[in-house]
XYZ file of C-alpha atoms in Angstrom:
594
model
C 9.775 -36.440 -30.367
C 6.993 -38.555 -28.338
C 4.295 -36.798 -27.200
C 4.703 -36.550 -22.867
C 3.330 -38.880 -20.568
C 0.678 -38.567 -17.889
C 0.703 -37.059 -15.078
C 1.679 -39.978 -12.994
C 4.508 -40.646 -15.125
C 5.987 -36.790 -14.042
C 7.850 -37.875 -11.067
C 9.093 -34.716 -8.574
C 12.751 -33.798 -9.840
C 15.253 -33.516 -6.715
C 15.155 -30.211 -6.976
C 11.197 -30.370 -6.038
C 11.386 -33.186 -3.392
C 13.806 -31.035 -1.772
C 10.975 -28.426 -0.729
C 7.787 -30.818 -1.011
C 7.493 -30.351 2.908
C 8.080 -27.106 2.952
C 4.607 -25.202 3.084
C 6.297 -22.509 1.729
C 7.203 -24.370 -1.414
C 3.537 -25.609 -2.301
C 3.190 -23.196 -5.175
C 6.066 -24.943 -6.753
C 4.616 -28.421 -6.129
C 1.242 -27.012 -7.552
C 2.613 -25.449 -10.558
C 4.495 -28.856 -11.202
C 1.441 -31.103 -10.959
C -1.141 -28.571 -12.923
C 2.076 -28.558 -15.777
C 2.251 -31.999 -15.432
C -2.061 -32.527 -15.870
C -1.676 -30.809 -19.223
C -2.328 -33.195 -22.652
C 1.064 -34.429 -23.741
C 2.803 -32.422 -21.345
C 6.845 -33.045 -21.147
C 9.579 -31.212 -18.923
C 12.548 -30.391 -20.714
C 14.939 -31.292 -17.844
C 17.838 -30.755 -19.742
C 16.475 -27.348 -21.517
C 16.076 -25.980 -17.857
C 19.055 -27.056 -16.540
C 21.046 -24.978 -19.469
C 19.117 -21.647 -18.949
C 19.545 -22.220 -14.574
C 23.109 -23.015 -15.156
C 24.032 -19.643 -17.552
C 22.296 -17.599 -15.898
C 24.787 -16.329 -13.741
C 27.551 -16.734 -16.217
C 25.412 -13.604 -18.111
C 23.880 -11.547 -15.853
C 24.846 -9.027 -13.161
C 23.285 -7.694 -10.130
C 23.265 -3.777 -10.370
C 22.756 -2.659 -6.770
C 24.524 -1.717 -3.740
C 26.967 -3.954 -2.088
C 25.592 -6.634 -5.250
C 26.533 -4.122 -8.237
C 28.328 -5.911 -10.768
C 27.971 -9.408 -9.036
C 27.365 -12.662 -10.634
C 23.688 -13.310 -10.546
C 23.233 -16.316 -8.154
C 19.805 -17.662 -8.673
C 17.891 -18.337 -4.889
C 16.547 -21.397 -4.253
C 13.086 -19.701 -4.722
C 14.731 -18.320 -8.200
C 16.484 -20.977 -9.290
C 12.490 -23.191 -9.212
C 10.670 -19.958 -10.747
C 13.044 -20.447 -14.065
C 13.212 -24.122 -13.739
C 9.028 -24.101 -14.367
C 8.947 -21.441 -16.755
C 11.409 -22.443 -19.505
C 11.013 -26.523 -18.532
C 7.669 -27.244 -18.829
C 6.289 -27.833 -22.939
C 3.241 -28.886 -24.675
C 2.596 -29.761 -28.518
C 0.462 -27.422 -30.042
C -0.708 -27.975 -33.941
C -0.264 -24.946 -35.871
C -0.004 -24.594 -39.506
C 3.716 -24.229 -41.330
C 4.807 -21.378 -41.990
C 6.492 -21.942 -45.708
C 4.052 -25.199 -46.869
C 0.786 -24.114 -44.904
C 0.187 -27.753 -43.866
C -0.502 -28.562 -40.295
C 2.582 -29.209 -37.924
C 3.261 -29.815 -34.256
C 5.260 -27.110 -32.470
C 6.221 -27.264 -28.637
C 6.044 -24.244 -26.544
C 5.975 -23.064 -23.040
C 3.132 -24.268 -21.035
C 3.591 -21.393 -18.566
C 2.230 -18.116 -20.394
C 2.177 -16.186 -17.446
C 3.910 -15.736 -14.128
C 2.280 -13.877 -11.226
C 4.645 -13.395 -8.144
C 3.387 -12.410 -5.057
C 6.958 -11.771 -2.201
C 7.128 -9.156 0.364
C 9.478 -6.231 -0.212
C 13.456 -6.386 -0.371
C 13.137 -9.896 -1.963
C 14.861 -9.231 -4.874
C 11.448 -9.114 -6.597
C 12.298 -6.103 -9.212
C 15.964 -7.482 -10.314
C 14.454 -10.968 -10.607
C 11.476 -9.767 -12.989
C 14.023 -7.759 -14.719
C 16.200 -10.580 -15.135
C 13.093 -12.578 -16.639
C 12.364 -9.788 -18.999
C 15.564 -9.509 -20.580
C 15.933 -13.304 -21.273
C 12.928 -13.628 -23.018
C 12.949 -10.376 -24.722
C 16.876 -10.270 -25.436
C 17.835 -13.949 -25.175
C 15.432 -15.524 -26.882
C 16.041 -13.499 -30.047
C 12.687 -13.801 -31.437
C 12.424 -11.443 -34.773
C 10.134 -8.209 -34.267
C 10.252 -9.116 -30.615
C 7.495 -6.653 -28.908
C 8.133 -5.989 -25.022
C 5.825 -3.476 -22.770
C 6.698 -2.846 -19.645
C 4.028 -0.432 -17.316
C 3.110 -0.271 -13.751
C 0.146 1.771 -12.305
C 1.736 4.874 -14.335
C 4.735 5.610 -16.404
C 6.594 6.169 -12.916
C 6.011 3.531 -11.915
C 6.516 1.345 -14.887
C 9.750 2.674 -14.886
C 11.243 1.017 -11.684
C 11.575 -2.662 -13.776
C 12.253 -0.603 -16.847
C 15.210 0.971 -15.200
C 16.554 -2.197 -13.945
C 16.008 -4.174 -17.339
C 18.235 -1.727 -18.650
C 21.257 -1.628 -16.256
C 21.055 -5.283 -16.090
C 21.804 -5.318 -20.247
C 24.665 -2.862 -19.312
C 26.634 -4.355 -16.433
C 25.772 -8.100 -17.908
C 28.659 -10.205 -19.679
C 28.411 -9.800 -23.509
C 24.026 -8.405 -23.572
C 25.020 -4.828 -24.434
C 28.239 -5.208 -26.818
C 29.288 -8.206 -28.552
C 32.650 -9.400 -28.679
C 33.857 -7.535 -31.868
C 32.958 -4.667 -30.284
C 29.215 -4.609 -32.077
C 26.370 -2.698 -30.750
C 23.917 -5.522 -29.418
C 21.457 -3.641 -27.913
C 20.621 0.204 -27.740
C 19.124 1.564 -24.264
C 17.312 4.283 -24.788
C 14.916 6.714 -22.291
C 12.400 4.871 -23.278
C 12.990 1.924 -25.093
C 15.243 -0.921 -25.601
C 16.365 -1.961 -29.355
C 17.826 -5.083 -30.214
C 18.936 -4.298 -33.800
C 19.711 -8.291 -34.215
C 16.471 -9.138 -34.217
C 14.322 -5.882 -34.512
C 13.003 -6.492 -31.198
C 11.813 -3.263 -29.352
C 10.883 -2.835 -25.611
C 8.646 -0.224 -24.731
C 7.869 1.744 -21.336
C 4.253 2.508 -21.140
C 2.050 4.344 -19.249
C -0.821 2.580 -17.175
C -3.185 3.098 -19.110
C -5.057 1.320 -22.088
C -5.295 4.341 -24.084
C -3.762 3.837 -27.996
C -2.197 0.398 -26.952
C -4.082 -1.385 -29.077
C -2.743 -3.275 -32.212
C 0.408 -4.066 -30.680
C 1.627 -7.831 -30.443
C 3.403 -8.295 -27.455
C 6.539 -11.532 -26.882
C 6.590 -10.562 -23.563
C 4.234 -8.476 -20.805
C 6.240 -7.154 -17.359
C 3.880 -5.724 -15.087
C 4.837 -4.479 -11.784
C 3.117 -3.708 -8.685
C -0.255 -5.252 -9.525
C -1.893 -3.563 -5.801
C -1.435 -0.294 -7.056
C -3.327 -0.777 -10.160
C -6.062 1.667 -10.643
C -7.637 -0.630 -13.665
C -6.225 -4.045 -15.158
C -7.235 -2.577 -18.708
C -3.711 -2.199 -20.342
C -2.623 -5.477 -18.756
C -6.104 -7.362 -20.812
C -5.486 -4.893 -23.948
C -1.810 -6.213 -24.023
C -3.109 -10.128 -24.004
C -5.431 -9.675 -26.584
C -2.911 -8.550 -28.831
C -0.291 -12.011 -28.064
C -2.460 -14.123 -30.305
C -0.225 -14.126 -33.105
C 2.605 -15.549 -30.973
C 3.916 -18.747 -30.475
C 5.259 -18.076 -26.931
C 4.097 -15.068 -25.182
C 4.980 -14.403 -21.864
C 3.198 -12.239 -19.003
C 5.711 -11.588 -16.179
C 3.598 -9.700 -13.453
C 4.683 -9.256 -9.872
C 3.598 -7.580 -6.469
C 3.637 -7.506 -2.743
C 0.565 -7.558 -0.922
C -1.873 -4.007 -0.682
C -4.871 -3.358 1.155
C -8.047 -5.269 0.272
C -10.287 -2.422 -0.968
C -7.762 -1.572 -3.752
C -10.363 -3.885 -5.611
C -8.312 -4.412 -9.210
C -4.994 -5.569 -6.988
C -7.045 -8.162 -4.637
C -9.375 -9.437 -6.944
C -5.883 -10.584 -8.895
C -4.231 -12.036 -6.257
C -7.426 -13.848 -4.998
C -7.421 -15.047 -8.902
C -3.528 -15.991 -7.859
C -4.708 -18.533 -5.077
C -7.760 -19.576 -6.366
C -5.569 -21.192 -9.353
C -2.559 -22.495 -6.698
C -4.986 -23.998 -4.639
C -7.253 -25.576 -7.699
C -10.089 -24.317 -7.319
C -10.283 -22.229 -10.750
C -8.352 -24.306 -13.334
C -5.582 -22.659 -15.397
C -2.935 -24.662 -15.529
C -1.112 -22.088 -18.063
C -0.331 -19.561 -14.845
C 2.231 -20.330 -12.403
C 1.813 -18.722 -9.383
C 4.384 -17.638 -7.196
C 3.228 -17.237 -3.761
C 5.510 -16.328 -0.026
C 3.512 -15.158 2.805
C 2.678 -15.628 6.373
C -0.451 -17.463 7.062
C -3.234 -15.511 9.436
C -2.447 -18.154 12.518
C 1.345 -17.221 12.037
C 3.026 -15.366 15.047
C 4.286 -12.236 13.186
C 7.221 -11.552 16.013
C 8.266 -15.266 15.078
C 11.398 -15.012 13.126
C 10.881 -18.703 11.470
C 7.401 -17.286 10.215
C 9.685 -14.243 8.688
C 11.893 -16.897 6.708
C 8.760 -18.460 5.393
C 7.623 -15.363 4.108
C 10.961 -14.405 2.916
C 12.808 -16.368 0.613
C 15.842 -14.401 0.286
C 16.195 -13.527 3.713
C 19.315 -12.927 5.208
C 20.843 -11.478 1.720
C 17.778 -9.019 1.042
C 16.109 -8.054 3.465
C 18.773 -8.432 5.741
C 17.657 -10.223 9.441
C 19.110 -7.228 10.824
C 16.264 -4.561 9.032
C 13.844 -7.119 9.728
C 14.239 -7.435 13.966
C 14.656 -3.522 14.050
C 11.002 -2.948 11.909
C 9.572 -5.728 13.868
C 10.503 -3.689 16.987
C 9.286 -0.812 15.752
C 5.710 -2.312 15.638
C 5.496 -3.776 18.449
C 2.639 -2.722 20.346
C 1.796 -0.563 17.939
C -1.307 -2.131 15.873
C -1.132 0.474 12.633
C 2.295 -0.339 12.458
C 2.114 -3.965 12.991
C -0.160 -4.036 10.060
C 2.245 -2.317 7.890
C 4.736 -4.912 8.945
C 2.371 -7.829 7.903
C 1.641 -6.557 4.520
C 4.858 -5.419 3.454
C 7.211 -8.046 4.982
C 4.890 -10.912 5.214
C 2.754 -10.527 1.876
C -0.382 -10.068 4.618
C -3.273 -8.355 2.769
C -4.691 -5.355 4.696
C -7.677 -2.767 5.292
C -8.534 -1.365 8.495
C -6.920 -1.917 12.042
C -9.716 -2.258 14.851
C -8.324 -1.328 17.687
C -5.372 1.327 17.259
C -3.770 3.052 20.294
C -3.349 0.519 23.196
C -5.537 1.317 26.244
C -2.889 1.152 28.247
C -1.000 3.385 26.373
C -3.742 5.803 26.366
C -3.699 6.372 29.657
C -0.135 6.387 30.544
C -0.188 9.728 28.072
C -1.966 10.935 31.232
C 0.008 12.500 33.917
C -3.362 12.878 35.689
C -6.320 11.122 34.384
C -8.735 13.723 36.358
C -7.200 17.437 35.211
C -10.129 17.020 32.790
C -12.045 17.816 35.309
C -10.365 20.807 35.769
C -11.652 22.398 33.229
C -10.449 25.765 30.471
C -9.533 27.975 33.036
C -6.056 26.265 34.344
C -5.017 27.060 29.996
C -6.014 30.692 30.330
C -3.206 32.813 28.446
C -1.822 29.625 27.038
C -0.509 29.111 23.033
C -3.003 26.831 21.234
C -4.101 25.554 18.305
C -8.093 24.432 18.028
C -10.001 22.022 15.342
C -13.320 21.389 15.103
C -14.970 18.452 13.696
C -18.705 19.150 12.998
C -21.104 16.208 12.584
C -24.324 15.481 11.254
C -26.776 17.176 12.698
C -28.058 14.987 15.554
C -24.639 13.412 16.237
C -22.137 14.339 18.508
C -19.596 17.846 17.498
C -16.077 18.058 19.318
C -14.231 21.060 19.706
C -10.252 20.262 20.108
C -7.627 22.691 22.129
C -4.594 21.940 21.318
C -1.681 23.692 23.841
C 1.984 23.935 22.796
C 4.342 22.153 25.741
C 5.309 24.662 28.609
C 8.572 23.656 28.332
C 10.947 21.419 26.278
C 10.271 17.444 26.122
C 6.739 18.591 27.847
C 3.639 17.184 26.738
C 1.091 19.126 23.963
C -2.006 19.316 26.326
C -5.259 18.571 24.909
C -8.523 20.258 25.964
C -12.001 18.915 24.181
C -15.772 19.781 24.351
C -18.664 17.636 22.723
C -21.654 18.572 22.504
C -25.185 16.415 21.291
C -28.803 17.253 21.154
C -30.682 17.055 24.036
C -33.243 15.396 22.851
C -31.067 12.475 21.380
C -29.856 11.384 25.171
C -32.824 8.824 25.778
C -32.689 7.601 22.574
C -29.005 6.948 22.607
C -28.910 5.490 26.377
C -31.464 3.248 25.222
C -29.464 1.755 21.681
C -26.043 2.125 23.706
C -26.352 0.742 27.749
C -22.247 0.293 27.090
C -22.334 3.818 27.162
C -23.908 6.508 30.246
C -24.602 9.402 28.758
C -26.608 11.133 31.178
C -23.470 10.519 33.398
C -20.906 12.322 30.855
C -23.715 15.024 30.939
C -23.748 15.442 34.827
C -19.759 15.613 34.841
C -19.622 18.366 33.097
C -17.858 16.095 30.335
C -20.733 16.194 27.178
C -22.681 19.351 26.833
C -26.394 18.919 25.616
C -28.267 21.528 23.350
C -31.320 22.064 23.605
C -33.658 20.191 20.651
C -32.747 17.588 18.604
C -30.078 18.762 16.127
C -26.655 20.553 16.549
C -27.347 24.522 16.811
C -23.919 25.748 15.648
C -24.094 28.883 17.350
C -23.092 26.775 20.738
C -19.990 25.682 19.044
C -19.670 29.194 17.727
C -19.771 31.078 21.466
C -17.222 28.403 22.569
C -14.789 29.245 20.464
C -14.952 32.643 20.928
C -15.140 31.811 24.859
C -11.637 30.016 23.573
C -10.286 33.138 21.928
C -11.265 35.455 24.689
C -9.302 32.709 27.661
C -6.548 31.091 25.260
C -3.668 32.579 22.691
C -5.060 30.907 19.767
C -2.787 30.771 16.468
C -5.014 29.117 14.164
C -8.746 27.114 13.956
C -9.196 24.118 11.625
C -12.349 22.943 10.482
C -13.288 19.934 8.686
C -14.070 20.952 5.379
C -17.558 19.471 5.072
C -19.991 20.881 6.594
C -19.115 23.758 8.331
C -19.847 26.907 6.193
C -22.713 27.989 8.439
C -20.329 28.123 11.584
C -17.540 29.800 9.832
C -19.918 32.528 8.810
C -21.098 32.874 12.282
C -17.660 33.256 13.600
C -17.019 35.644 10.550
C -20.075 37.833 12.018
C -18.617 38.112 15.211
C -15.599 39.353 13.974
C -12.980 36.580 14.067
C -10.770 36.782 11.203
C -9.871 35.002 7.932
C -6.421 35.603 8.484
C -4.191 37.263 10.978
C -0.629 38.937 9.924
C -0.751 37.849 6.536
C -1.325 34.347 7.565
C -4.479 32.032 7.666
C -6.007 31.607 10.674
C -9.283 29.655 9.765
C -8.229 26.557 7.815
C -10.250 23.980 5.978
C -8.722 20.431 6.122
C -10.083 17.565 4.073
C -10.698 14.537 6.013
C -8.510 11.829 3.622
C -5.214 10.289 3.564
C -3.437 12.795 1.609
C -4.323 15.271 4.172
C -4.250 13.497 7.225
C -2.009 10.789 7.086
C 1.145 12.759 8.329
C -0.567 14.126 11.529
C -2.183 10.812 12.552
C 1.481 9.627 12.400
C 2.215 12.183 14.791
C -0.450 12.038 16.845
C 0.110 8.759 17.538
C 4.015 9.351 18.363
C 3.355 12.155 20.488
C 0.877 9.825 22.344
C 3.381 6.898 22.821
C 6.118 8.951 23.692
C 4.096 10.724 26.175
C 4.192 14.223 24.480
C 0.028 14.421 24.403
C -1.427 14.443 28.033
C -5.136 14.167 27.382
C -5.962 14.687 31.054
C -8.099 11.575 31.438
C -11.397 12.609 29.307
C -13.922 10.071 29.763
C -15.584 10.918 26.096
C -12.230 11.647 24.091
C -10.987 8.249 26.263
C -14.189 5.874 25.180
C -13.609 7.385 21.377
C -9.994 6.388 21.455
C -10.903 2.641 22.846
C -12.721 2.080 19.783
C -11.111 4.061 17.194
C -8.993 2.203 14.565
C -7.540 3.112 11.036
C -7.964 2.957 7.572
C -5.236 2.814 5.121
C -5.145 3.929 1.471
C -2.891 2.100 -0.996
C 0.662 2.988 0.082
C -0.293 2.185 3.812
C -0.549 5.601 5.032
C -3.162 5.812 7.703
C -6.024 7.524 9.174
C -8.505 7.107 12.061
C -11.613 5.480 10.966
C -14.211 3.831 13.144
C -13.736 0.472 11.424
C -17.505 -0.451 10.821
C -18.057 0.483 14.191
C -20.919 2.778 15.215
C -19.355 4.391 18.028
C -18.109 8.204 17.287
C -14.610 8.731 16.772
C -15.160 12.780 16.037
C -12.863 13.591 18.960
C -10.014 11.217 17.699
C -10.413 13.354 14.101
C -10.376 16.696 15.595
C -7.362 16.235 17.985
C -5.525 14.740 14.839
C -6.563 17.972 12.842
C -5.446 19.885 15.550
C -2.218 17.853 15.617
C -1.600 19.280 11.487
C -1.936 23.081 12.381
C 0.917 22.203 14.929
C 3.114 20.844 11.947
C 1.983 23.017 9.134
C 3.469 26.223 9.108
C 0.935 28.630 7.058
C 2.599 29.704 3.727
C 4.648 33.101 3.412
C 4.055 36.288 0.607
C 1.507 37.897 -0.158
C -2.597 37.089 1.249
C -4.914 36.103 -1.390
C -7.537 35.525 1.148
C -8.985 38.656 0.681
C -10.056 37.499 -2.929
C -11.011 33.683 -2.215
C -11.615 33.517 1.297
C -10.957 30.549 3.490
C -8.087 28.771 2.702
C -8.634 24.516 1.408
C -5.144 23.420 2.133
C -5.560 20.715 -0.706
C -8.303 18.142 -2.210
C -8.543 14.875 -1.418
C -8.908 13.633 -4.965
C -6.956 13.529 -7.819
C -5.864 12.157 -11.102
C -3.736 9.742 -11.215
């Protein structure tokens, strides 16, 4: 066999020029030309062809409305496998019987990264890849490892590897009735060939001196550490034709290990870092896409219309409109949009329709007296601001909550911050009766202390959150003065850690109760200017919390009406107290091992 021609000599197939206009299609054009750029490269058309065409003849979809389906390969699909299995290069090695030097062709494609939003088919697809070159290929003392960020999640493709050997024509049984493969909890075994698939855990630990045929990796965003998925690699050497299958949607950008891959992923499509052994596959939206635009959701979504259907897509786009946390989750998940913090969060016009009367502030406590509440208090540093949150239950059904807050900030401080913030008149929110000064130039607690028990004495209070940093001193204060630990059996002072794990749930409601017009804030000119800049921060799974988004503007009323939101939804637990033994109750801890 003649060693492959040039580049220029490696026409498009039809099957390229098709989709060589298509912007979403340039990965495929890319991976063609960087295949084609390699010495003595050749496409094995008719190779390709063979594996596109049987491939539905053998497998079977396993889900849903698709279980026990024929396994149409996409368009998108049908290019993926075309690459993979077509493209070849001559590599010398040395035989294995006489020991003398011979030419071998293999794949020039070692590894696959593919980058689709969710309910592409992305998991059955990898799956699909997995068992041909594991299964299929019937290499002898085939190794396969399949992991994730942890066994859990390793065990999504895992799962679907093995129901696509059992529903497939002819993988699991042969026609004599032979056992061809045995699925096991954890493994697959091919007894022809001796091959074994593995499950792993994600991490690198005792996973070296394998020598892995073929790498799946799923999820890459989630990835605490891309350890095992190097570890694994270094162990392919004594293979001819390895294979790394990894594949993800989009994650937020400071989930470093996850980002720093995929901007490996584009820096190799677009040519700037040379590796012509990866083909990437890449749908997303561009930035200067319109999101609501349903052409820029086909562009993203290759299997649109099948999975996702257009139906789930115009009902989540709906649900994020106007909503910016939401449209964000919308852009990463459905148009492969990498995310970290929204800006601007709550709509200022939104804001203030919660408002039946953007003056009751004004009106101060005394219109709550008697009232059922719930308070959180969000202590700063000490020459910041402090907010105190009341939180009132509705008067009646499909009422708003009702939201009373107090700040208060060194005296001292005013000047200095009138003079670093002229957006911003302090000395005005001071004469309206709207920002309380004490006296100095740091935070004396015992203010914040004597209004809460002014609170206690007016209001029906059920329970007091405090941040959990921070705020011993004022919790032994209150102690002092006799308010207690617990009331009935059931905590009344509760610490509540600042992170997603915690928050996340009550910022979600928080922000419905605001849209839907449940939270009446009463106009507040401070709680109203912290709102106006407050945005959110997500954590890896795009749950959300309010964060000030590298402003410097104080968001400490946003944070306390959100912890205050929690002690609404969190009913304290039931049996018997062990406060009398630990004290204050931490409702959890922010981190933990994976």
């Amino acid at each position: 066999m003649a060693v492959g021609a040039p580049e220029a000599l490696h026409p498009l197939p039809d099957w390229l020029l098709a989709v060589e206009d298509n912007p979403a299609y340039r990965w495929a054009i890319s991976g063609w030309r960087r295949a084609a750029s390699v010495p003595g490269a050749w496409f094995d058309a008719a190779k390709a062809e063979k594996i596109v065409a049987a491939w539905p003849t053998i497998f079977r979809l396993t889900e849903d409305r698709f279980h026990g389906k024929p396994f149409n390969l996409l368009l998108w699909q049908g290019i993926t496998l075309r690459l993979l299995v077509g493209w070849k290069k001559p590599v010398e090695i040395l035989d294995e019987t006489t020991a003398e030097p011979r030419i071998a062709w293999v794949r020039i494609f070692r590894r696959l990264d593919l980058w689709i939003p969710r309910k592409n088919g992305k998991s059955e697809f990898l799956a699909g890849l997995g068992v041909l070159f594991f299964v299929l290929e019937k290499v002898h003392g085939a190794q396969a490892f399949v992991f994730g960020r942890d066994e859990n999640q390793g065990r999504i493709p895992f799962k679907k590897m093995k129901a696509i050997i059992e529903v497939s024509k002819g993988l699991m049984v042969g026609p004599d009735g032979s056992r061809r493969v045995v699925n096991q909890a954890k493994s697959i075994f091919v007894p022809e060939t001796g091959g074994l698939c593995e499950l792993l855990s994600g991490k690198p630990d005792g996973k070296h001196g394998r020598s892995p045929t073929v790498i799946v990796g799923d999820e890459i965003h989630e990835w605490l550490s891309r350890d095992l998925a190097d570890t694994l690699r270094e162990g392919t050497g004594t293979r001819l034709q390895p294979i790394e299958l990894y594949a993800s949607t989009a994650g937020v950008k400071t989930a470093k290990v996850g980002y720093d891959w995929f901007e490996e992923s584009m820096e190799i499509l677009d040519g700037v870092k040379d590796d012509p052994f990866a083909l990437i596959v890449f749908f997303g939206a561009d930035q200067e896409d319109d999101w609501q635009d349903e052409a820029t959701w086909r562009k993203a979504n290759p299997s649109i219309g099948m999975t996702p259907t257009w139906d789930y897509m115009r009902i989540e786009a709906a649900k994020a409109r106007g909503k910016p946390a939401l449209e964000a989750k919308f852009k990463c998940y459905h148009l492969n949009q990498w995310v970290d913090h929204v800006s601007s969060w709550i709509p200022a016009k939104v804001w203030r329709a919660a408002a039946r009367d953007r003056e009751a502030w004004r009106q101060g406590a005394e219109r709550f007296r008697g009232r059922r509440c719930v308070g959180a208090i969000d202590v700063s540093a000490v020459r910041d601001l402090t907010a105190l949150v009341w939180l009132f239950e509705p008067l009646e059904e499909r009422r708003p909550w009702e939201v009373l807050p107090l700040f208060w900030i060194p005296e001292t401080t005013l000047d200095e911050r009138q003079e670093q913030d002229k957006r911003v008149n302090w000395k005005d929110w001071v004469a309206q009766g709207a920002l309380r000064k004490i006296p100095g130039d740091v935070i004396d607690l015992r203010y914040v202390a004597d209004a809460v028990l002014e609170g206690m004495t007016m209001f029906d209070v059920a329970r007091l959150g405090f941040d959990a940093w921070g705020v011993s001193q004022l919790q032994i204060m209150l102690q002092d003065d006799g308010v207690p630990v617990e009331i009935d059996e059931e905590p009344f002072l509760v610490n509540l850690r600042q992170g997603h794990r915690t928050l996340a749930a009550p910022t979600v409601e928080f922000e419905r109760r605001v849209f839907q017009k449940l939270l009446d804030h009463g106009g507040h000119p401070v709680l109203d200017w912290m709102v106006r800049h407050c945005g959110v921060r997500f954590d890896q799974n795009l749950n959300y919390v309010p964060d000030k988004a590298g402003s410097k503007d104080k968001i400490d009323g946003v944070i306390a009406s959100v912890m205050a939101t929690y002690l609404t939804m969190e009913e304290p637990g039931e049996g018997p107290s062990v406060y009398e033994d630990r004290g204050i109750v931490e409702i959890e801890v922010e981190s933990y091992a994976p």
